[in-house]
Amino acid sequence: MSSVPLDSSLEEEKMLNSTSCLCHLTSCICRVAQVKLNKLYTVIYSFHLFFSHATATFFINLIQIGMYRSFGILFVEFLEEFKAPTSVTSLVMGMYSAAYSLTALFGLNFLLERFSIRFTCLLGGIFMSLGGILSYFAMNLEYLIFTQSILPGMGSALLYGPGMVIVGQYFDKRTALGQAISSCGVSIGGMCIPQIIRYLLTQYGLRGTMLIGGAIQMEILIFALLYRPAPIRPKEDQTEETILCSETPSGVKHGDSDSNVSENGAHATPNTIGGIIDTLSQSSVLKYASSCEINIVSTMSLNRNVVDIEDVTEEKASCCQRIKRSLDFSAFKRVNFWLIAFFNFFGVVAVTLFDSFLPAMVQEEGFTDMDAAMLITIYAAVDCVSRFASGLIVESGKIKAQNLLALFMCGTGLMCQFTSLYVSYDLLIMFVVLFGMFSGGFQAMNAVVMVEFLDIETFPKALGFVQVFHGVSLAIMNPVLGALRDITGTYYASFNLLGSTAIASSLFLLAEPLTRRWMDARKVKAKEEELKALNKVTGDEVI
């Protein structure tokens, strides 16, 4: 009689234990599922932040650099519209380079301290679009210099630099991948925009094309609105194991988990996918992909958390004090800096001005404007391939970057010396392809050579001054090349000068081993003199 209640109590106890175990197991499964879902959310959100900013910068580069590369087509139309000499019309391109360099050197140091990257890029987009729209009303070259040179030059400087900065902030561990994605817009814009400009000129004429071009550049504002301030990165991300270990079996700390997602969601990455992306981003080929890979190293650390670093006294500093603090002239004391500076001073001329004068030369030889636009497209495509190919060659270890770059610049110069022989369209295609193969190395390896010549700490300081050398060189050479065209009656002498500057630039790279030996000899001599002086002092003390 008494065994029935005993058995029932045992069964009830077993059911309670089973229910408790089941509840505990369910709780553990729910905790693991919550962590997995949180991690999936952070992955999706981080990819959204990473690639939305890289994509926005991609399209901004596509528009602004594409419009710049189309200037050679507009240059021909300017000559016909305003009936001005080539030397005077070339000032439009020269003033663009000067405005870009000065704005990049001085403007960004102060604007990025006071305003966000989004505001700076919006301001740059407004300048560029205003330049195109106001050009519709141009009646003389003086007005056109303001609308097609100063405004676009300032706008491009306010777009390109901050774009590289924000990509470097979001792609802290995958900078090469982010910069490669965003900088591909440079080459694609060079292939697509000239064809669009050529079509617009055929349908709407010069003034209509400039008005529509201003509207196209206004699209930059849409992509600039996608920029967000990069959150401060924590030193260590909380992993799944630490979350599970910190929780008690009784429940899950929902508040801690939610805060972790909201604050660090943009930075957590999964092991598998993150490893693949890390492998891609650390590839030694991607760093050669973009033309402003010259900016990658410097912009990763520039203008990041400026407000947290500066104190109240620095915020109240005068304008002169800010300029003095921003500009560091210590790089001027190094011989290698001057080698790099003069290499860029001469080398940037041929690489940058080639597609500006090519359409005018092609039409002068009797070909159509569509033929000139097609040559620009072919040049941009070969240039893009050349950047990756030069990276593969250097990473193979068979040749140093500076020697390969010197070889490429010599090849670029030699191609320009035989311009008068390219009398057929097939020969012009060959000329453009070979020039693109050689000149692509300048954009790809310039930053690499600068880091080799200078240490990584000096590179950001020297970068701004190198850009000034770019602007001064282009501002001088544009009217000089135009004057040669007016004097000789053809563009052959202008292209010969372009080739000569490219060959001259290679000499500064080849002189680096000699200067290095000279500097080493000076150091050895200085040490010997110091040792002699020390021995003399110790000998006098003994006496």
Tab-separated table of C-alpha atoms in Angstrom, residues 4-440:
chain	number	residue	atom	x	y	z
A	4	VAL	CA	2.576	3.377	-4.722
A	5	PRO	CA	3.082	6.892	-3.304
A	6	LEU	CA	6.820	6.251	-3.099
A	7	ASP	CA	7.034	5.251	-6.761
A	8	SER	CA	4.952	8.221	-7.832
A	9	SER	CA	7.173	10.633	-5.881
A	10	LEU	CA	10.269	9.132	-7.527
A	11	GLU	CA	8.717	9.513	-10.944
A	12	GLU	CA	7.774	13.109	-10.167
A	13	GLU	CA	11.321	13.816	-8.993
A	14	LYS	CA	12.745	12.290	-12.193
A	15	MET	CA	10.372	14.391	-14.298
A	16	LEU	CA	11.390	17.512	-12.398
A	17	ASN	CA	15.072	16.697	-12.918
A	18	SER	CA	14.485	16.012	-16.597
A	19	THR	CA	12.558	19.250	-16.951
A	20	SER	CA	15.306	21.167	-15.158
A	21	CYS	CA	17.989	19.644	-17.396
A	22	LEU	CA	15.892	20.380	-20.453
A	23	CYS	CA	15.386	23.982	-19.362
A	24	HIS	CA	19.095	24.365	-18.669
A	25	LEU	CA	19.959	22.851	-22.067
A	26	THR	CA	17.431	25.107	-23.757
A	27	SER	CA	18.928	28.092	-21.959
A	28	CYS	CA	22.429	27.149	-23.161
A	29	ILE	CA	21.197	26.682	-26.712
A	30	CYS	CA	19.454	30.047	-26.591
A	31	ARG	CA	22.626	31.714	-25.302
A	32	VAL	CA	24.719	30.161	-28.080
A	33	ALA	CA	22.090	31.068	-30.673
A	34	GLN	CA	21.990	34.642	-29.409
A	35	VAL	CA	25.762	34.946	-29.643
A	36	LYS	CA	25.733	33.466	-33.139
A	37	LEU	CA	22.959	35.829	-34.254
A	38	ASN	CA	24.765	38.797	-32.722
A	39	LYS	CA	27.932	37.811	-34.521
A	40	LEU	CA	26.067	37.377	-37.809
A	41	TYR	CA	24.567	40.833	-37.335
A	42	THR	CA	27.966	42.369	-36.656
A	43	VAL	CA	29.413	40.688	-39.756
A	44	ILE	CA	26.626	41.990	-41.992
A	45	TYR	CA	26.783	45.441	-40.425
A	46	SER	CA	30.581	45.621	-40.636
A	47	PHE	CA	30.571	44.573	-44.291
A	48	HIS	CA	27.900	47.180	-44.911
A	49	LEU	CA	30.027	49.920	-43.335
A	50	PHE	CA	33.284	48.782	-44.920
A	51	PHE	CA	32.126	48.363	-48.478
A	52	SER	CA	29.576	51.192	-48.502
A	53	HIS	CA	32.390	53.661	-47.828
A	54	ALA	CA	34.723	51.970	-50.320
A	55	THR	CA	31.946	51.951	-52.939
A	56	ALA	CA	31.087	55.600	-52.293
A	57	THR	CA	34.749	56.560	-52.707
A	58	PHE	CA	34.891	54.391	-55.845
A	59	PHE	CA	32.116	56.373	-57.545
A	60	ILE	CA	33.464	59.724	-56.355
A	61	ASN	CA	36.854	58.873	-57.885
A	62	LEU	CA	35.143	57.615	-61.029
A	63	ILE	CA	33.386	60.944	-61.560
A	64	GLN	CA	36.079	63.407	-60.561
A	65	ILE	CA	39.070	61.638	-62.160
A	66	GLY	CA	37.003	60.705	-65.213
A	67	MET	CA	36.121	64.362	-65.754
A	68	TYR	CA	39.768	65.323	-65.334
A	69	ARG	CA	40.883	62.757	-67.909
A	70	SER	CA	38.259	64.093	-70.300
A	71	PHE	CA	39.812	67.536	-70.262
A	72	GLY	CA	41.962	66.705	-73.277
A	73	ILE	CA	38.771	66.321	-75.335
A	74	LEU	CA	37.366	69.597	-73.997
A	75	PHE	CA	40.742	71.260	-74.618
A	76	VAL	CA	40.252	70.905	-78.370
A	77	GLU	CA	36.793	72.446	-78.102
A	78	PHE	CA	38.145	75.347	-76.046
A	79	LEU	CA	40.694	76.096	-78.774
A	80	GLU	CA	37.957	76.240	-81.400
A	81	GLU	CA	35.442	78.131	-79.273
A	82	PHE	CA	37.649	80.934	-77.938
A	83	LYS	CA	40.196	81.134	-80.796
A	84	ALA	CA	43.040	81.549	-78.298
A	85	PRO	CA	46.653	80.372	-78.633
A	86	THR	CA	47.491	76.935	-77.288
A	87	SER	CA	49.834	78.397	-74.676
A	88	VAL	CA	47.059	80.558	-73.213
A	89	THR	CA	44.474	77.782	-73.310
A	90	SER	CA	46.911	75.458	-71.526
A	91	LEU	CA	46.743	77.740	-68.500
A	92	VAL	CA	43.386	76.147	-67.721
A	93	MET	CA	45.124	72.851	-66.979
A	94	GLY	CA	48.044	74.512	-65.232
A	95	MET	CA	45.871	76.488	-62.832
A	96	TYR	CA	43.909	73.319	-62.022
A	97	SER	CA	47.086	71.624	-60.804
A	98	ALA	CA	48.143	74.677	-58.792
A	99	ALA	CA	44.733	74.977	-57.114
A	100	TYR	CA	44.717	71.259	-56.306
A	101	SER	CA	48.188	71.250	-54.733
A	102	LEU	CA	47.683	74.339	-52.585
A	103	THR	CA	44.294	73.165	-51.351
A	104	ALA	CA	45.611	69.685	-50.568
A	105	LEU	CA	48.570	71.068	-48.622
A	106	PHE	CA	46.918	73.788	-46.556
A	107	GLY	CA	43.152	73.326	-46.710
A	108	LEU	CA	42.811	69.744	-45.521
A	109	ASN	CA	44.925	70.231	-42.416
A	110	PHE	CA	42.456	72.777	-41.088
A	111	LEU	CA	39.118	71.647	-42.550
A	112	LEU	CA	39.434	68.089	-41.235
A	113	GLU	CA	40.258	69.432	-37.784
A	114	ARG	CA	37.154	71.614	-37.652
A	115	PHE	CA	34.637	69.712	-39.782
A	116	SER	CA	33.751	66.118	-40.606
A	117	ILE	CA	34.909	64.239	-43.690
A	118	ARG	CA	31.333	64.215	-44.975
A	119	PHE	CA	31.120	68.018	-44.812
A	120	THR	CA	34.521	68.406	-46.479
A	121	CYS	CA	33.554	66.087	-49.352
A	122	LEU	CA	30.186	67.818	-49.747
A	123	LEU	CA	32.037	71.118	-50.045
A	124	GLY	CA	34.367	69.601	-52.654
A	125	GLY	CA	31.411	68.223	-54.630
A	126	ILE	CA	29.738	71.657	-54.606
A	127	PHE	CA	32.922	73.279	-55.941
A	128	MET	CA	33.240	70.751	-58.759
A	129	SER	CA	29.594	70.912	-59.822
A	130	LEU	CA	29.602	74.720	-59.693
A	131	GLY	CA	32.666	74.739	-61.928
A	132	GLY	CA	30.839	72.751	-64.596
A	133	ILE	CA	27.548	74.640	-64.363
A	134	LEU	CA	29.113	78.125	-64.338
A	135	SER	CA	31.265	77.180	-67.356
A	136	TYR	CA	28.066	77.267	-69.407
A	137	PHE	CA	28.191	81.073	-69.179
A	138	ALA	CA	31.903	81.414	-70.082
A	139	MET	CA	32.611	84.197	-72.592
A	140	ASN	CA	36.414	84.346	-72.308
A	141	LEU	CA	39.345	82.257	-71.094
A	142	GLU	CA	39.800	84.269	-67.906
A	143	TYR	CA	36.324	83.267	-66.775
A	144	LEU	CA	36.987	79.682	-67.893
A	145	ILE	CA	40.194	79.494	-65.846
A	146	PHE	CA	38.125	80.203	-62.739
A	147	THR	CA	35.318	77.742	-63.532
A	148	GLN	CA	37.362	74.937	-65.109
A	149	SER	CA	40.594	75.269	-63.099
A	150	ILE	CA	40.300	76.849	-59.673
A	151	LEU	CA	36.886	75.532	-58.626
A	152	PRO	CA	37.420	71.937	-59.882
A	153	GLY	CA	40.996	71.895	-58.552
A	154	MET	CA	39.880	72.914	-55.072
A	155	GLY	CA	36.970	70.487	-55.202
A	156	SER	CA	39.112	67.555	-56.285
A	157	ALA	CA	41.572	68.205	-53.442
A	158	LEU	CA	38.702	68.245	-50.922
A	159	LEU	CA	37.360	64.958	-52.303
A	160	TYR	CA	40.368	62.759	-52.977
A	161	GLY	CA	42.317	63.175	-49.733
A	162	PRO	CA	39.371	62.811	-47.294
A	163	GLY	CA	38.109	59.842	-49.297
A	164	MET	CA	41.407	58.061	-48.770
A	165	VAL	CA	41.317	59.009	-45.082
A	166	ILE	CA	37.880	57.555	-44.383
A	167	VAL	CA	38.625	54.339	-46.277
A	168	GLY	CA	41.803	53.981	-44.217
A	169	GLN	CA	39.763	54.468	-41.025
A	170	TYR	CA	37.143	51.842	-41.827
A	171	PHE	CA	39.617	49.410	-43.398
A	172	ASP	CA	42.077	49.577	-40.519
A	173	LYS	CA	43.188	45.958	-40.989
A	174	ARG	CA	42.280	45.700	-44.684
A	175	THR	CA	43.549	49.012	-45.967
A	176	ALA	CA	45.025	47.665	-49.202
A	177	LEU	CA	41.728	45.969	-50.110
A	178	GLY	CA	39.684	49.080	-49.377
A	179	GLN	CA	42.054	51.359	-51.242
A	180	ALA	CA	42.162	48.972	-54.210
A	181	ILE	CA	38.353	48.925	-54.425
A	182	SER	CA	37.993	52.682	-54.156
A	183	SER	CA	40.866	53.520	-56.480
A	184	CYS	CA	39.633	51.301	-59.302
A	185	GLY	CA	37.212	54.134	-59.972
A	186	VAL	CA	40.182	56.139	-61.269
A	187	SER	CA	40.844	53.754	-64.151
A	188	ILE	CA	37.199	52.944	-64.869
A	189	GLY	CA	36.368	56.646	-64.899
A	190	GLY	CA	39.183	57.206	-67.370
A	191	MET	CA	37.651	54.567	-69.642
A	192	CYS	CA	33.969	55.578	-69.421
A	193	ILE	CA	33.715	59.330	-68.895
A	194	PRO	CA	35.640	60.383	-72.060
A	195	GLN	CA	33.192	58.398	-74.192
A	196	ILE	CA	30.252	60.058	-72.448
A	197	ILE	CA	31.785	63.519	-72.936
A	198	ARG	CA	32.395	62.797	-76.619
A	199	TYR	CA	28.751	61.783	-77.082
A	200	LEU	CA	27.508	64.861	-75.229
A	201	LEU	CA	29.654	67.137	-77.415
A	202	THR	CA	28.128	65.580	-80.507
A	203	GLN	CA	24.566	65.976	-79.255
A	204	TYR	CA	24.596	69.197	-77.212
A	205	GLY	CA	27.754	71.120	-78.101
A	206	LEU	CA	30.419	72.518	-75.772
A	207	ARG	CA	28.236	74.612	-73.493
A	208	GLY	CA	25.577	71.954	-73.147
A	209	THR	CA	28.256	69.382	-72.341
A	210	MET	CA	29.731	71.551	-69.597
A	211	LEU	CA	26.261	72.096	-68.111
A	212	ILE	CA	25.470	68.369	-68.136
A	213	GLY	CA	28.972	67.670	-66.830
A	214	GLY	CA	28.229	69.915	-63.863
A	215	ALA	CA	25.057	67.916	-63.228
A	216	ILE	CA	27.036	64.648	-63.390
A	217	GLN	CA	29.520	66.013	-60.874
A	218	MET	CA	26.620	66.950	-58.619
A	219	GLU	CA	26.068	63.189	-58.152
A	220	ILE	CA	29.184	63.337	-55.959
A	221	LEU	CA	27.016	64.913	-53.262
A	222	ILE	CA	24.849	61.778	-53.096
A	223	PHE	CA	27.830	59.499	-52.527
A	224	ALA	CA	29.410	61.928	-50.049
A	225	LEU	CA	26.237	61.695	-47.932
A	226	LEU	CA	26.995	57.981	-47.419
A	227	TYR	CA	30.093	58.854	-45.385
A	228	ARG	CA	29.806	58.396	-41.627
A	229	PRO	CA	32.287	59.278	-38.914
A	230	ALA	CA	34.365	56.205	-38.089
A	231	PRO	CA	33.768	55.029	-34.489
A	232	ILE	CA	36.707	54.736	-32.121
A	233	ARG	CA	38.109	51.225	-32.278
A	234	PRO	CA	38.460	49.275	-29.001
A	235	LYS	CA	41.792	47.731	-28.207
A	236	GLU	CA	40.368	44.222	-27.966
A	237	ASP	CA	37.104	42.881	-29.343
A	238	GLN	CA	35.057	40.647	-27.084
A	239	THR	CA	35.001	37.136	-28.480
A	240	GLU	CA	32.354	34.477	-28.282
A	241	GLU	CA	34.257	32.463	-25.681
A	242	THR	CA	34.583	35.381	-23.278
A	243	ILE	CA	30.876	36.109	-23.595
A	244	LEU	CA	29.931	32.522	-22.773
A	245	CYS	CA	32.394	32.264	-19.921
A	246	SER	CA	31.211	35.491	-18.345
A	247	GLU	CA	27.602	34.327	-18.215
A	248	THR	CA	26.186	32.280	-15.361
A	249	PRO	CA	24.000	29.241	-16.023
A	250	SER	CA	20.965	31.084	-14.700
A	251	GLY	CA	20.614	33.450	-17.676
A	252	VAL	CA	22.102	35.681	-20.277
A	253	LYS	CA	23.226	39.259	-19.793
A	254	HIS	CA	21.204	40.821	-22.543
A	255	GLY	CA	22.270	44.355	-21.737
A	256	ASP	CA	25.975	43.613	-22.086
A	257	SER	CA	25.449	41.761	-25.322
A	258	ASP	CA	23.400	44.543	-26.864
A	259	SER	CA	25.894	47.197	-25.907
A	260	ASN	CA	28.689	45.131	-27.373
A	261	VAL	CA	26.889	44.978	-30.713
A	262	SER	CA	26.041	48.651	-30.830
A	263	GLU	CA	29.506	49.880	-29.935
A	264	ASN	CA	31.744	47.340	-31.649
A	265	GLY	CA	29.466	46.005	-34.332
A	266	ALA	CA	31.421	47.598	-37.093
A	267	HIS	CA	34.630	45.868	-36.075
A	268	ALA	CA	33.841	42.240	-35.226
A	269	THR	CA	34.540	39.766	-37.989
A	270	PRO	CA	34.050	36.009	-38.366
A	271	ASN	CA	37.005	33.677	-38.433
A	272	THR	CA	36.330	32.134	-41.844
A	273	ILE	CA	35.179	35.091	-43.913
A	274	GLY	CA	37.480	37.467	-42.072
A	275	GLY	CA	40.434	35.244	-42.855
A	276	ILE	CA	39.601	35.292	-46.555
A	277	ILE	CA	39.234	39.064	-46.597
A	278	ASP	CA	42.448	39.469	-44.601
A	279	THR	CA	44.254	37.301	-47.128
A	280	LEU	CA	42.984	39.440	-49.976
A	281	SER	CA	43.743	42.704	-48.241
A	282	GLN	CA	47.265	41.693	-47.293
A	283	SER	CA	48.046	40.624	-50.837
A	284	SER	CA	51.159	42.361	-52.011
A	285	VAL	CA	49.575	43.042	-55.404
A	286	LEU	CA	46.653	45.176	-54.210
A	287	LYS	CA	48.833	47.959	-52.861
A	288	TYR	CA	49.948	48.764	-56.409
A	289	ALA	CA	46.396	49.105	-57.718
A	290	SER	CA	45.663	52.756	-57.202
A	291	SER	CA	47.184	56.024	-58.188
A	292	CYS	CA	46.878	57.502	-54.820
A	293	GLU	CA	48.387	54.593	-53.186
A	294	ILE	CA	50.801	57.414	-52.600
A	295	ASN	CA	48.341	58.521	-49.958
A	296	ILE	CA	47.599	55.207	-48.270
A	297	VAL	CA	50.363	55.194	-45.684
A	298	SER	CA	49.931	58.810	-44.689
A	299	THR	CA	46.149	58.905	-44.594
A	300	MET	CA	45.728	55.877	-42.346
A	301	SER	CA	46.855	57.919	-39.375
A	302	LEU	CA	46.197	61.495	-40.477
A	303	ASN	CA	43.379	63.436	-38.866
A	304	ARG	CA	42.107	60.510	-36.764
A	305	ASN	CA	40.607	61.374	-33.391
A	306	VAL	CA	42.062	64.889	-33.614
A	307	VAL	CA	39.662	66.272	-31.025
A	308	ASP	CA	40.656	63.590	-28.503
A	309	ILE	CA	44.347	64.348	-28.956
A	310	GLU	CA	44.335	68.125	-28.974
A	311	ASP	CA	43.879	69.993	-25.732
A	312	VAL	CA	42.183	73.305	-25.097
A	313	THR	CA	45.292	75.408	-25.598
A	314	GLU	CA	45.908	73.928	-29.051
A	315	GLU	CA	42.290	74.522	-30.043
A	316	LYS	CA	42.762	78.213	-29.245
A	317	ALA	CA	45.990	78.480	-31.197
A	318	SER	CA	46.240	81.107	-33.868
A	319	CYS	CA	46.231	80.352	-37.578
A	320	CYS	CA	49.998	80.915	-37.855
A	321	GLN	CA	50.632	78.505	-34.991
A	322	ARG	CA	48.451	75.865	-36.659
A	323	ILE	CA	50.328	76.251	-39.928
A	324	LYS	CA	53.674	75.983	-38.148
A	325	ARG	CA	52.514	72.859	-36.295
A	326	SER	CA	51.095	71.231	-39.439
A	327	LEU	CA	54.127	71.758	-41.670
A	328	ASP	CA	57.247	69.833	-40.778
A	329	PHE	CA	60.323	70.808	-42.770
A	330	SER	CA	62.608	68.180	-41.250
A	331	ALA	CA	62.407	66.089	-44.435
A	332	PHE	CA	64.191	68.862	-46.329
A	333	LYS	CA	67.417	67.916	-44.543
A	334	ARG	CA	67.536	64.512	-46.197
A	335	VAL	CA	69.192	64.013	-49.588
A	336	ASN	CA	66.765	61.253	-50.543
A	337	PHE	CA	63.859	63.653	-50.132
A	338	TRP	CA	65.276	65.896	-52.830
A	339	LEU	CA	65.793	62.902	-55.111
A	340	ILE	CA	62.137	61.971	-54.650
A	341	ALA	CA	60.999	65.584	-55.021
A	342	PHE	CA	62.802	66.171	-58.325
A	343	PHE	CA	61.831	62.721	-59.587
A	344	ASN	CA	58.176	63.650	-59.065
A	345	PHE	CA	58.734	67.170	-60.409
A	346	PHE	CA	59.831	65.795	-63.793
A	347	GLY	CA	58.066	62.423	-63.819
A	348	VAL	CA	54.554	63.695	-63.155
A	349	VAL	CA	54.632	65.860	-66.313
A	350	ALA	CA	54.594	63.076	-68.898
A	351	VAL	CA	52.263	60.783	-66.971
A	352	THR	CA	49.669	63.454	-66.153
A	353	LEU	CA	49.653	65.607	-69.293
A	354	PHE	CA	49.755	62.799	-71.853
A	355	ASP	CA	45.994	62.322	-72.079
A	356	SER	CA	45.453	66.098	-72.027
A	357	PHE	CA	47.411	66.791	-75.231
A	358	LEU	CA	46.813	63.459	-77.004
A	359	PRO	CA	43.345	64.304	-78.428
A	360	ALA	CA	44.600	67.597	-79.876
A	361	MET	CA	47.548	65.861	-81.551
A	362	VAL	CA	45.339	63.079	-82.928
A	363	GLN	CA	42.855	65.523	-84.455
A	364	GLU	CA	45.716	67.584	-85.828
A	365	GLU	CA	46.837	64.499	-87.771
A	366	GLY	CA	43.410	64.244	-89.419
A	367	PHE	CA	41.582	61.735	-87.236
A	368	THR	CA	38.125	62.287	-85.755
A	369	ASP	CA	37.234	63.206	-82.203
A	370	MET	CA	35.712	59.744	-81.724
A	371	ASP	CA	39.083	58.224	-82.616
A	372	ALA	CA	40.736	60.423	-79.982
A	373	ALA	CA	38.190	59.393	-77.336
A	374	MET	CA	38.781	55.721	-78.144
A	375	LEU	CA	42.533	56.165	-77.703
A	376	ILE	CA	41.974	57.698	-74.269
A	377	THR	CA	39.797	54.706	-73.311
A	378	ILE	CA	42.449	52.224	-74.485
A	379	TYR	CA	45.114	54.132	-72.563
A	380	ALA	CA	43.084	54.032	-69.338
A	381	ALA	CA	42.470	50.280	-69.682
A	382	VAL	CA	46.146	49.455	-70.278
A	383	ASP	CA	47.155	51.790	-67.451
A	384	CYS	CA	44.932	49.852	-65.030
A	385	VAL	CA	46.448	46.510	-66.049
A	386	SER	CA	49.967	47.924	-65.863
A	387	ARG	CA	49.539	48.862	-62.207
A	388	PHE	CA	48.796	45.286	-61.176
A	389	ALA	CA	51.490	43.878	-63.469
A	390	SER	CA	54.158	46.135	-62.006
A	391	GLY	CA	53.192	44.939	-58.545
A	392	LEU	CA	53.607	41.316	-59.577
A	393	ILE	CA	57.031	42.043	-61.051
A	394	VAL	CA	58.297	43.829	-57.936
A	395	GLU	CA	56.903	41.216	-55.543
A	396	SER	CA	58.679	38.467	-57.481
A	397	GLY	CA	61.900	39.871	-56.022
A	398	LYS	CA	63.795	39.825	-59.299
A	399	ILE	CA	64.110	43.598	-59.534
A	400	LYS	CA	63.898	46.480	-57.090
A	401	ALA	CA	60.983	48.891	-57.313
A	402	GLN	CA	63.194	51.929	-57.961
A	403	ASN	CA	65.070	50.192	-60.797
A	404	LEU	CA	61.847	48.986	-62.438
A	405	LEU	CA	60.320	52.444	-62.106
A	406	ALA	CA	63.417	54.042	-63.641
A	407	LEU	CA	63.188	51.555	-66.529
A	408	PHE	CA	59.499	52.342	-67.009
A	409	MET	CA	60.134	56.096	-67.047
A	410	CYS	CA	62.868	55.644	-69.645
A	411	GLY	CA	60.448	53.622	-71.762
A	412	THR	CA	57.796	56.299	-71.341
A	413	GLY	CA	60.243	58.963	-72.512
A	414	LEU	CA	61.435	56.979	-75.503
A	415	MET	CA	57.865	56.387	-76.719
A	416	CYS	CA	57.322	60.153	-76.842
A	417	GLN	CA	60.481	60.799	-78.848
A	418	PHE	CA	59.061	59.042	-81.945
A	419	THR	CA	55.709	60.813	-82.020
A	420	SER	CA	56.225	62.086	-85.568
A	421	LEU	CA	56.400	58.485	-86.835
A	422	TYR	CA	52.910	57.537	-85.622
A	423	VAL	CA	51.134	58.538	-88.840
A	424	SER	CA	48.458	55.799	-88.952
A	425	TYR	CA	45.754	54.955	-86.454
A	426	ASP	CA	47.223	51.485	-85.864
A	427	LEU	CA	50.547	53.056	-84.928
A	428	LEU	CA	48.752	55.464	-82.596
A	429	ILE	CA	47.079	52.505	-80.869
A	430	MET	CA	50.489	50.872	-80.481
A	431	PHE	CA	51.859	54.150	-79.069
A	432	VAL	CA	49.023	54.456	-76.559
A	433	VAL	CA	49.305	50.822	-75.444
A	434	LEU	CA	53.071	50.988	-74.910
A	435	PHE	CA	52.827	54.348	-73.158
A	436	GLY	CA	50.127	52.998	-70.848
A	437	MET	CA	52.228	49.932	-70.029
A	438	PHE	CA	55.197	52.066	-68.999
A	439	SER	CA	53.428	55.012	-67.366
A	440	GLY	CA	51.244	52.813	-65.156
